[in-house]
C-alpha cells in the first residue's frame, strides 16, 4: 500500500510539474502554483522541471519496489 501511494504521489508531481511548465512556456507571466516563489521565469521553470524529474523518478522507484515485493 505504501508504494502505491508513493507511485501516486510521483504521478501527481509529474502532472503538476508538466502542466505548470507548459503553462509558463505558453504565457511567461502565468507562474501558476509557484507564483509566490518570486524567482522569475528561469527559476520557476527550473522548479517545475525538477518536479517533473522527481515525479518520474519517484513513480518508477515505487513501481519497482512494489514489483519486487510481488505486488505487481
Tab-separated table of N, CA and C in Angstrom:
chain	number	residue	atom	x	y	z
A	1	UNK	N	0.818	-1.190	0.000
A	1	UNK	CA	0.000	0.000	0.000
A	1	UNK	C	0.863	1.255	0.000
A	2	UNK	N	1.979	1.201	0.736
A	2	UNK	CA	2.851	2.364	0.832
A	2	UNK	C	3.426	2.731	-0.536
A	3	UNK	N	3.818	1.724	-1.295
A	3	UNK	CA	4.415	2.000	-2.595
A	3	UNK	C	3.376	2.464	-3.611
A	4	UNK	N	2.139	2.036	-3.431
A	4	UNK	CA	1.064	2.531	-4.293
A	4	UNK	C	0.850	4.027	-4.072
A	5	UNK	N	0.862	4.442	-2.818
A	5	UNK	CA	0.708	5.864	-2.504
A	5	UNK	C	1.902	6.683	-3.011
A	6	UNK	N	3.095	6.124	-2.874
A	6	UNK	CA	4.275	6.830	-3.376
A	6	UNK	C	4.258	6.946	-4.893
A	7	UNK	N	3.766	5.919	-5.554
A	7	UNK	CA	3.652	5.971	-7.008
A	7	UNK	C	2.632	7.028	-7.420
A	8	UNK	N	1.521	7.106	-6.713
A	8	UNK	CA	0.512	8.131	-6.998
A	8	UNK	C	1.069	9.530	-6.743
A	9	UNK	N	1.857	9.696	-5.693
A	9	UNK	CA	2.483	10.988	-5.421
A	9	UNK	C	3.457	11.365	-6.533
A	10	UNK	N	4.202	10.397	-7.034
A	10	UNK	CA	5.119	10.652	-8.137
A	10	UNK	C	4.392	11.088	-9.399
A	11	UNK	N	3.289	10.445	-9.696
A	11	UNK	CA	2.494	10.814	-10.874
A	11	UNK	C	1.901	12.206	-10.688
A	12	UNK	N	1.461	12.522	-9.468
A	12	UNK	CA	0.926	13.854	-9.185
A	12	UNK	C	1.999	14.929	-9.391
A	13	UNK	N	3.206	14.681	-8.901
A	13	UNK	CA	4.314	15.620	-9.125
A	13	UNK	C	4.594	15.791	-10.610
A	14	UNK	N	4.584	14.696	-11.330
A	14	UNK	CA	4.825	14.741	-12.769
A	14	UNK	C	3.774	15.582	-13.478
A	15	UNK	N	2.520	15.349	-13.168
A	15	UNK	CA	1.432	16.066	-13.838
A	15	UNK	C	1.454	17.544	-13.498
A	16	UNK	N	1.598	17.876	-12.210
A	16	UNK	CA	1.604	19.283	-11.823
A	16	UNK	C	2.824	20.025	-12.368
A	17	UNK	N	3.971	19.362	-12.364
A	17	UNK	CA	5.171	19.994	-12.898
A	17	UNK	C	5.093	20.216	-14.399
A	18	UNK	N	4.597	19.223	-15.133
A	18	UNK	CA	4.484	19.353	-16.586
A	18	UNK	C	3.448	20.405	-16.958
A	19	UNK	N	2.320	20.395	-16.266
A	19	UNK	CA	1.272	21.374	-16.550
A	19	UNK	C	1.763	22.787	-16.263
A	20	UNK	N	2.471	22.960	-15.161
A	20	UNK	CA	2.995	24.277	-14.818
A	20	UNK	C	4.051	24.755	-15.808
A	21	UNK	N	4.920	23.845	-16.229
A	21	UNK	CA	5.966	24.215	-17.184
A	21	UNK	C	5.368	24.590	-18.533
A	22	UNK	N	4.387	23.830	-18.988
A	22	UNK	CA	3.743	24.149	-20.270
A	22	UNK	C	3.030	25.486	-20.182
A	23	UNK	N	2.320	25.712	-19.087
A	23	UNK	CA	1.625	26.988	-18.910
A	23	UNK	C	2.621	28.149	-18.905
A	24	UNK	N	3.747	27.961	-18.240
A	24	UNK	CA	4.753	29.016	-18.168
A	24	UNK	C	5.394	29.266	-19.531
A	25	UNK	N	5.612	28.221	-20.316
A	25	UNK	CA	6.211	28.402	-21.638
A	25	UNK	C	5.258	29.084	-22.609
A	26	UNK	N	3.957	28.849	-22.458
A	26	UNK	CA	2.979	29.471	-23.345
A	26	UNK	C	2.762	30.933	-22.973
A	27	UNK	N	2.644	31.209	-21.672
A	27	UNK	CA	2.415	32.569	-21.188
A	27	UNK	C	3.420	32.843	-20.076
A	28	UNK	N	4.456	33.604	-20.372
A	28	UNK	CA	5.559	33.822	-19.435
A	28	UNK	C	5.133	34.526	-18.149
A	29	UNK	N	4.017	35.204	-18.154
A	29	UNK	CA	3.564	35.913	-16.958
A	29	UNK	C	2.698	35.042	-16.053
A	30	UNK	N	2.267	33.884	-16.521
A	30	UNK	CA	1.399	32.992	-15.750
A	30	UNK	C	2.274	31.984	-15.016
A	31	UNK	N	2.597	32.259	-13.737
A	31	UNK	CA	3.508	31.405	-12.984
A	31	UNK	C	2.820	30.204	-12.339
A	32	UNK	N	1.494	30.183	-12.326
A	32	UNK	CA	0.759	29.037	-11.802
A	32	UNK	C	0.897	28.877	-10.305
A	33	UNK	N	1.068	27.635	-9.842
A	33	UNK	CA	1.142	27.349	-8.413
A	33	UNK	C	2.348	27.987	-7.732
A	34	UNK	N	3.373	28.250	-8.492
A	34	UNK	CA	4.600	28.798	-7.907
A	34	UNK	C	4.684	30.313	-8.058
A	35	UNK	N	3.559	30.972	-8.183
A	35	UNK	CA	3.537	32.418	-8.345
A	35	UNK	C	4.137	33.166	-7.162
A	36	UNK	N	3.985	32.633	-5.986
A	36	UNK	CA	4.524	33.269	-4.789
A	36	UNK	C	6.010	33.030	-4.594
A	37	UNK	N	6.610	32.230	-5.434
A	37	UNK	CA	8.034	31.918	-5.307
A	37	UNK	C	8.906	33.118	-5.611
A	38	UNK	N	8.456	33.982	-6.491
A	38	UNK	CA	9.170	35.202	-6.881
A	38	UNK	C	10.594	34.909	-7.356
A	39	UNK	N	10.711	33.895	-8.223
A	39	UNK	CA	12.018	33.514	-8.755
A	39	UNK	C	12.162	33.888	-10.222
A	40	UNK	N	11.144	34.510	-10.796
A	40	UNK	CA	11.214	34.876	-12.200
A	40	UNK	C	10.950	33.688	-13.101
A	41	UNK	N	11.099	33.939	-14.398
A	41	UNK	CA	10.796	32.910	-15.392
A	41	UNK	C	11.735	31.712	-15.276
A	42	UNK	N	13.032	31.966	-15.255
A	42	UNK	CA	14.016	30.879	-15.242
A	42	UNK	C	13.965	30.039	-13.982
A	43	UNK	N	13.857	30.687	-12.850
A	43	UNK	CA	13.804	29.959	-11.589
A	43	UNK	C	12.553	29.113	-11.463
A	44	UNK	N	11.426	29.681	-11.875
A	44	UNK	CA	10.171	28.949	-11.802
A	44	UNK	C	10.170	27.769	-12.761
A	45	UNK	N	10.675	27.970	-13.962
A	45	UNK	CA	10.750	26.871	-14.924
A	45	UNK	C	11.662	25.759	-14.411
A	46	UNK	N	12.735	26.131	-13.746
A	46	UNK	CA	13.645	25.141	-13.175
A	46	UNK	C	12.954	24.319	-12.094
A	47	UNK	N	12.184	24.975	-11.244
A	47	UNK	CA	11.472	24.246	-10.182
A	47	UNK	C	10.445	23.292	-10.780
A	48	UNK	N	9.739	23.734	-11.818
A	48	UNK	CA	8.786	22.842	-12.484
A	48	UNK	C	9.515	21.649	-13.111
A	49	UNK	N	10.660	21.889	-13.731
A	49	UNK	CA	11.419	20.803	-14.346
A	49	UNK	C	11.917	19.809	-13.294
A	50	UNK	N	12.354	20.311	-12.155
A	50	UNK	CA	12.789	19.430	-11.068
A	50	UNK	C	11.613	18.607	-10.548
A	51	UNK	N	10.430	19.206	-10.472
A	51	UNK	CA	9.242	18.470	-10.035
A	51	UNK	C	8.908	17.346	-11.015
A	52	UNK	N	9.058	17.608	-12.312
A	52	UNK	CA	8.791	16.576	-13.318
A	52	UNK	C	9.778	15.418	-13.170
A	53	UNK	N	11.047	15.726	-13.059
A	53	UNK	CA	12.070	14.676	-12.941
A	53	UNK	C	11.904	13.902	-11.631
A	54	UNK	N	11.627	14.613	-10.537
A	54	UNK	CA	11.427	13.943	-9.252
A	54	UNK	C	10.182	13.061	-9.290
A	55	UNK	N	9.130	13.512	-9.942
A	55	UNK	CA	7.919	12.716	-10.061
A	55	UNK	C	8.146	11.441	-10.851
A	56	UNK	N	8.870	11.568	-11.947
A	56	UNK	CA	9.189	10.382	-12.757
A	56	UNK	C	10.024	9.396	-11.949
A	57	UNK	N	11.057	9.909	-11.279
A	57	UNK	CA	11.939	9.035	-10.504
A	57	UNK	C	11.188	8.345	-9.365
A	58	UNK	N	10.335	9.088	-8.667
A	58	UNK	CA	9.580	8.505	-7.557
A	58	UNK	C	8.600	7.449	-8.039
A	59	UNK	N	7.911	7.721	-9.129
A	59	UNK	CA	6.941	6.756	-9.652
A	59	UNK	C	7.627	5.478	-10.128
A	60	UNK	N	8.750	5.617	-10.806
A	60	UNK	CA	9.476	4.435	-11.285
A	60	UNK	C	10.035	3.636	-10.116
A	61	UNK	N	10.592	4.325	-9.125
A	61	UNK	CA	11.154	3.644	-7.970
A	61	UNK	C	10.070	2.890	-7.202
A	62	UNK	N	8.923	3.545	-6.956
A	62	UNK	CA	7.839	2.915	-6.203
A	62	UNK	C	7.282	1.715	-6.956
A	63	UNK	N	7.174	1.822	-8.263
A	63	UNK	CA	6.672	0.685	-9.047
A	63	UNK	C	7.652	-0.486	-8.975
A	64	UNK	N	8.937	-0.190	-9.040
A	64	UNK	CA	9.945	-1.247	-8.940
A	64	UNK	C	9.934	-1.926	-7.592
A	65	UNK	N	9.762	-1.147	-6.531
A	65	UNK	CA	9.705	-1.744	-5.188
A	65	UNK	C	8.454	-2.604	-5.020
A	66	UNK	N	7.323	-2.137	-5.543
A	66	UNK	CA	6.101	-2.926	-5.447
A	66	UNK	C	6.225	-4.213	-6.250
A	67	UNK	N	6.862	-4.126	-7.403
A	67	UNK	CA	7.064	-5.322	-8.227
A	67	UNK	C	8.012	-6.304	-7.535
A	68	UNK	N	9.046	-5.783	-6.866
A	68	UNK	CA	9.990	-6.651	-6.163
A	68	UNK	C	9.324	-7.396	-5.007
A	69	UNK	N	8.308	-6.785	-4.415
A	69	UNK	CA	7.582	-7.436	-3.329
A	69	UNK	C	6.481	-8.360	-3.833
A	70	UNK	N	6.349	-8.461	-5.149
A	70	UNK	CA	5.362	-9.346	-5.732
A	70	UNK	C	3.968	-8.763	-5.772
A	71	UNK	N	3.857	-7.457	-5.689
A	71	UNK	CA	2.550	-6.814	-5.682
A	71	UNK	C	2.099	-6.440	-7.082
A	72	UNK	N	2.955	-6.539	-8.065
A	72	UNK	CA	2.599	-6.169	-9.438
A	72	UNK	C	2.976	-7.291	-10.367
